[in-house]
Amino acid sequence: EVCQRADVIVANSAYTLSQYPELAGLDARVIPLPVDFDLFRPSPDRASHQHKHGIRPGSLCWVGAATSIKGWDILHRVAAATTHNFAVVRKDRDKGPESAWGGRMRYFYRVSQETLAEIMGACRVGICTSRLETQHLAGLEMAACGLPVVALYPVGVYADEPPWTVLAPEDKFVPMLDSALAK
């Protein structure tokens, strides 16, 4: 009812807007959540960020919550299938479940945007294991930091593959991740 009476409807992505077919024909605009490109940019000193935050060289960056929709279970399947190191930034209010994976996962919780940019800048590849995203702001921020992003396919927002993203079905996620790391 509110949308029917609105002058303009704003969504963060075309995908989000497409989830509301009852809004077709109304004045709707897509205004993506912004990325601060002054903050999220390639790091001139990756090694110092690695040292500062205890992140191992070549680490993969994952940002999200320990939920099914964010692919927490997929992240752990990827960790089990590889020997890669991870910087895991969790948005959860409570610390909740952690897995050591032989010390290969370094956990961070609810960090500032400045710290998030440093963590991303310390990593080599970003990963998105989400089953559904409306925009995947973390992926955009990782890309802004110069990381290629390997995203689970299909994930709503990436209907068209951005040039900085590799869309990987779950059964090919690890090989495509290895390929991104090699490049």
GROMACS .gro file of C-alpha atoms in nm:
model
  183
    1GLU     CA    1   0.000   0.000   0.000
    2VAL     CA    2   0.282   0.239   0.085
    3CYS     CA    3   0.455   0.173  -0.247
    4GLN     CA    4   0.130   0.220  -0.438
    5ARG     CA    5   0.096   0.570  -0.285
    6ALA     CA    6   0.465   0.665  -0.325
    7ASP     CA    7   0.581   0.924  -0.576
    8VAL     CA    8   0.896   0.721  -0.644
    9ILE     CA    9   1.015   0.379  -0.534
   10VAL     CA   10   1.389   0.330  -0.484
   11ALA     CA   11   1.566  -0.008  -0.481
   12ASN     CA   12   1.936  -0.088  -0.443
   13SER     CA   13   1.948  -0.312  -0.752
   14ALA     CA   14   1.746  -0.419  -1.053
   15TYR     CA   15   1.736  -0.764  -0.893
   16THR     CA   16   1.570  -0.628  -0.579
   17LEU     CA   17   1.316  -0.439  -0.787
   18SER     CA   18   1.240  -0.752  -0.992
   19GLN     CA   19   1.133  -0.931  -0.673
   20TYR     CA   20   0.826  -0.706  -0.652
   21PRO     CA   21   0.628  -0.761  -0.975
   22GLU     CA   22   0.329  -0.586  -0.817
   23LEU     CA   23   0.528  -0.260  -0.849
   24ALA     CA   24   0.551  -0.286  -1.230
   25GLY     CA   25   0.432   0.032  -1.398
   26LEU     CA   26   0.510   0.252  -1.096
   27ASP     CA   27   0.788   0.511  -1.102
   28ALA     CA   28   1.080   0.304  -0.971
   29ARG     CA   29   1.451   0.387  -0.970
   30VAL     CA   30   1.762   0.187  -0.892
   31ILE     CA   31   2.014   0.367  -0.674
   32PRO     CA   32   2.288   0.125  -0.566
   33LEU     CA   33   2.441   0.146  -0.222
   34PRO     CA   34   2.756   0.353  -0.265
   35VAL     CA   35   3.118   0.247  -0.234
   36ASP     CA   36   3.366   0.492  -0.083
   37PHE     CA   37   3.641   0.467  -0.345
   38ASP     CA   38   3.865   0.695  -0.138
   39LEU     CA   39   3.863   0.430   0.135
   40PHE     CA   40   3.819   0.109  -0.065
   41ARG     CA   41   4.110   0.110  -0.310
   42PRO     CA   42   4.410  -0.112  -0.385
   43SER     CA   43   4.649  -0.114  -0.092
   44PRO     CA   44   4.993   0.032  -0.158
   45ASP     CA   45   5.129  -0.177   0.130
   46ARG     CA   46   4.957  -0.515   0.149
   47ALA     CA   47   5.233  -0.660   0.370
   48SER     CA   48   5.186  -0.399   0.645
   49HIS     CA   49   4.809  -0.468   0.654
   50GLN     CA   50   4.880  -0.841   0.671
   51HIS     CA   51   5.118  -0.787   0.962
   52LYS     CA   52   4.887  -0.542   1.141
   53HIS     CA   53   4.585  -0.775   1.126
   54GLY     CA   54   4.756  -1.115   1.142
   55ILE     CA   55   4.649  -1.214   0.792
   56ARG     CA   56   4.858  -1.470   0.607
   57PRO     CA   57   4.982  -1.386   0.256
   58GLY     CA   58   4.753  -1.512  -0.020
   59SER     CA   59   4.446  -1.516   0.203
   60LEU     CA   60   4.091  -1.519   0.071
   61CYS     CA   61   3.850  -1.254   0.201
   62TRP     CA   62   3.494  -1.346   0.300
   63VAL     CA   63   3.244  -1.100   0.452
   64GLY     CA   64   2.907  -1.201   0.591
   65ALA     CA   65   2.712  -1.362   0.871
   66ALA     CA   66   2.713  -1.723   0.988
   67THR     CA   67   2.387  -1.798   0.808
   68SER     CA   68   2.271  -2.026   0.531
   69ILE     CA   69   2.173  -1.734   0.305
   70LYS     CA   70   2.532  -1.601   0.323
   71GLY     CA   71   2.670  -1.947   0.247
   72TRP     CA   72   2.844  -2.007   0.580
   73ASP     CA   73   2.820  -2.381   0.512
   74ILE     CA   74   2.965  -2.333   0.161
   75LEU     CA   75   3.255  -2.130   0.301
   76HIS     CA   76   3.339  -2.424   0.526
   77ARG     CA   77   3.312  -2.675   0.242
   78VAL     CA   78   3.556  -2.460   0.044
   79ALA     CA   79   3.791  -2.449   0.344
   80ALA     CA   80   3.769  -2.827   0.381
   81ALA     CA   81   3.850  -2.878   0.012
   82THR     CA   82   4.154  -2.648   0.007
   83THR     CA   83   4.461  -2.551   0.203
   84HIS     CA   84   4.398  -2.178   0.153
   85ASN     CA   85   4.403  -1.920   0.431
   86PHE     CA   86   4.100  -1.700   0.498
   87ALA     CA   87   4.024  -1.361   0.648
   88VAL     CA   88   3.665  -1.400   0.765
   89VAL     CA   89   3.484  -1.078   0.854
   90ARG     CA   90   3.160  -1.153   1.035
   91LYS     CA   91   2.873  -0.910   1.067
   92ASP     CA   92   2.704  -1.112   1.343
   93ARG     CA   93   2.628  -0.940   1.670
   94ASP     CA   94   2.751  -1.242   1.864
   95LYS     CA   95   3.071  -1.426   1.789
   96GLY     CA   96   2.895  -1.761   1.757
   97PRO     CA   97   3.045  -2.062   1.582
   98GLU     CA   98   3.404  -2.052   1.464
   99SER     CA   99   3.607  -2.322   1.299
  100ALA     CA  100   3.982  -2.317   1.323
  101TRP     CA  101   4.055  -2.513   1.004
  102GLY     CA  102   4.406  -2.572   1.131
  103GLY     CA  103   4.449  -2.202   1.205
  104ARG     CA  104   4.377  -2.110   0.842
  105MET     CA  105   4.083  -1.881   0.928
  106ARG     CA  106   4.146  -1.545   1.090
  107TYR     CA  107   3.818  -1.406   1.228
  108PHE     CA  108   3.714  -1.044   1.261
  109TYR     CA  109   3.384  -0.916   1.402
  110ARG     CA  110   3.191  -0.600   1.321
  111VAL     CA  111   3.494  -0.395   1.222
  112SER     CA  112   3.504  -0.031   1.117
  113GLN     CA  113   3.497   0.056   0.748
  114GLU     CA  114   3.862   0.162   0.770
  115THR     CA  115   3.963  -0.174   0.918
  116LEU     CA  116   3.749  -0.359   0.663
  117ALA     CA  117   3.932  -0.181   0.379
  118GLU     CA  118   4.268  -0.278   0.533
  119ILE     CA  119   4.160  -0.643   0.572
  120MET     CA  120   4.040  -0.654   0.212
  121GLY     CA  121   4.362  -0.488   0.100
  122ALA     CA  122   4.563  -0.756   0.280
  123CYS     CA  123   4.396  -1.038   0.085
  124ARG     CA  124   4.445  -1.174  -0.269
  125VAL     CA  125   4.094  -1.284  -0.374
  126GLY     CA  126   3.745  -1.207  -0.246
  127ILE     CA  127   3.479  -1.474  -0.229
  128CYS     CA  128   3.100  -1.456  -0.220
  129THR     CA  129   2.931  -1.778  -0.113
  130SER     CA  130   2.589  -1.616  -0.068
  131ARG     CA  131   2.289  -1.798  -0.204
  132LEU     CA  132   2.116  -1.464  -0.259
  133GLU     CA  133   2.240  -1.107  -0.263
  134THR     CA  134   2.061  -0.790  -0.359
  135GLN     CA  135   2.380  -0.599  -0.438
  136HIS     CA  136   2.675  -0.768  -0.260
  137LEU     CA  137   2.830  -0.449  -0.136
  138ALA     CA  138   3.124  -0.642   0.013
  139GLY     CA  139   3.206  -0.780  -0.333
  140LEU     CA  140   3.202  -0.430  -0.479
  141GLU     CA  141   3.429  -0.310  -0.198
  142MET     CA  142   3.666  -0.605  -0.249
  143ALA     CA  143   3.682  -0.527  -0.621
  144ALA     CA  144   3.750  -0.162  -0.538
  145CYS     CA  145   4.045  -0.288  -0.330
  146GLY     CA  146   4.178  -0.461  -0.642
  147LEU     CA  147   4.068  -0.815  -0.555
  148PRO     CA  148   3.912  -1.043  -0.812
  149VAL     CA  149   3.588  -1.184  -0.669
  150VAL     CA  150   3.473  -1.543  -0.711
  151ALA     CA  151   3.098  -1.556  -0.652
  152LEU     CA  152   2.864  -1.851  -0.622
  153TYR     CA  153   2.640  -1.887  -0.924
  154PRO     CA  154   2.354  -1.825  -0.935
  155VAL     CA  155   2.343  -1.534  -0.694
  156GLY     CA  156   2.064  -1.285  -0.756
  157VAL     CA  157   2.254  -0.964  -0.806
  158TYR     CA  158   2.505  -1.098  -1.057
  159ALA     CA  159   2.264  -1.181  -1.337
  160ASP     CA  160   2.524  -1.029  -1.568
  161GLU     CA  161   2.881  -1.113  -1.477
  162PRO     CA  162   3.079  -0.800  -1.386
  163PRO     CA  163   3.433  -0.798  -1.532
  164TRP     CA  164   3.588  -0.826  -1.185
  165THR     CA  165   3.381  -1.129  -1.087
  166VAL     CA  166   3.403  -1.495  -1.177
  167LEU     CA  167   3.068  -1.668  -1.138
  168ALA     CA  168   3.120  -2.025  -1.027
  169PRO     CA  169   2.864  -2.301  -0.972
  170GLU     CA  170   2.925  -2.469  -0.637
  171ASP     CA  171   3.074  -2.784  -0.794
  172LYS     CA  172   3.335  -2.571  -0.977
  173PHE     CA  173   3.388  -2.309  -0.705
  174VAL     CA  174   3.720  -2.443  -0.575
  175PRO     CA  175   3.887  -2.489  -0.918
  176MET     CA  176   3.774  -2.141  -1.024
  177LEU     CA  177   3.899  -2.001  -0.695
  178ASP     CA  178   4.237  -2.169  -0.750
  179SER     CA  179   4.248  -2.019  -1.098
  180ALA     CA  180   4.177  -1.668  -0.965
  181LEU     CA  181   4.452  -1.709  -0.705
  182ALA     CA  182   4.698  -1.824  -0.971
  183LYS     CA  183   4.630  -1.512  -1.180
   0.00000   0.00000   0.00000
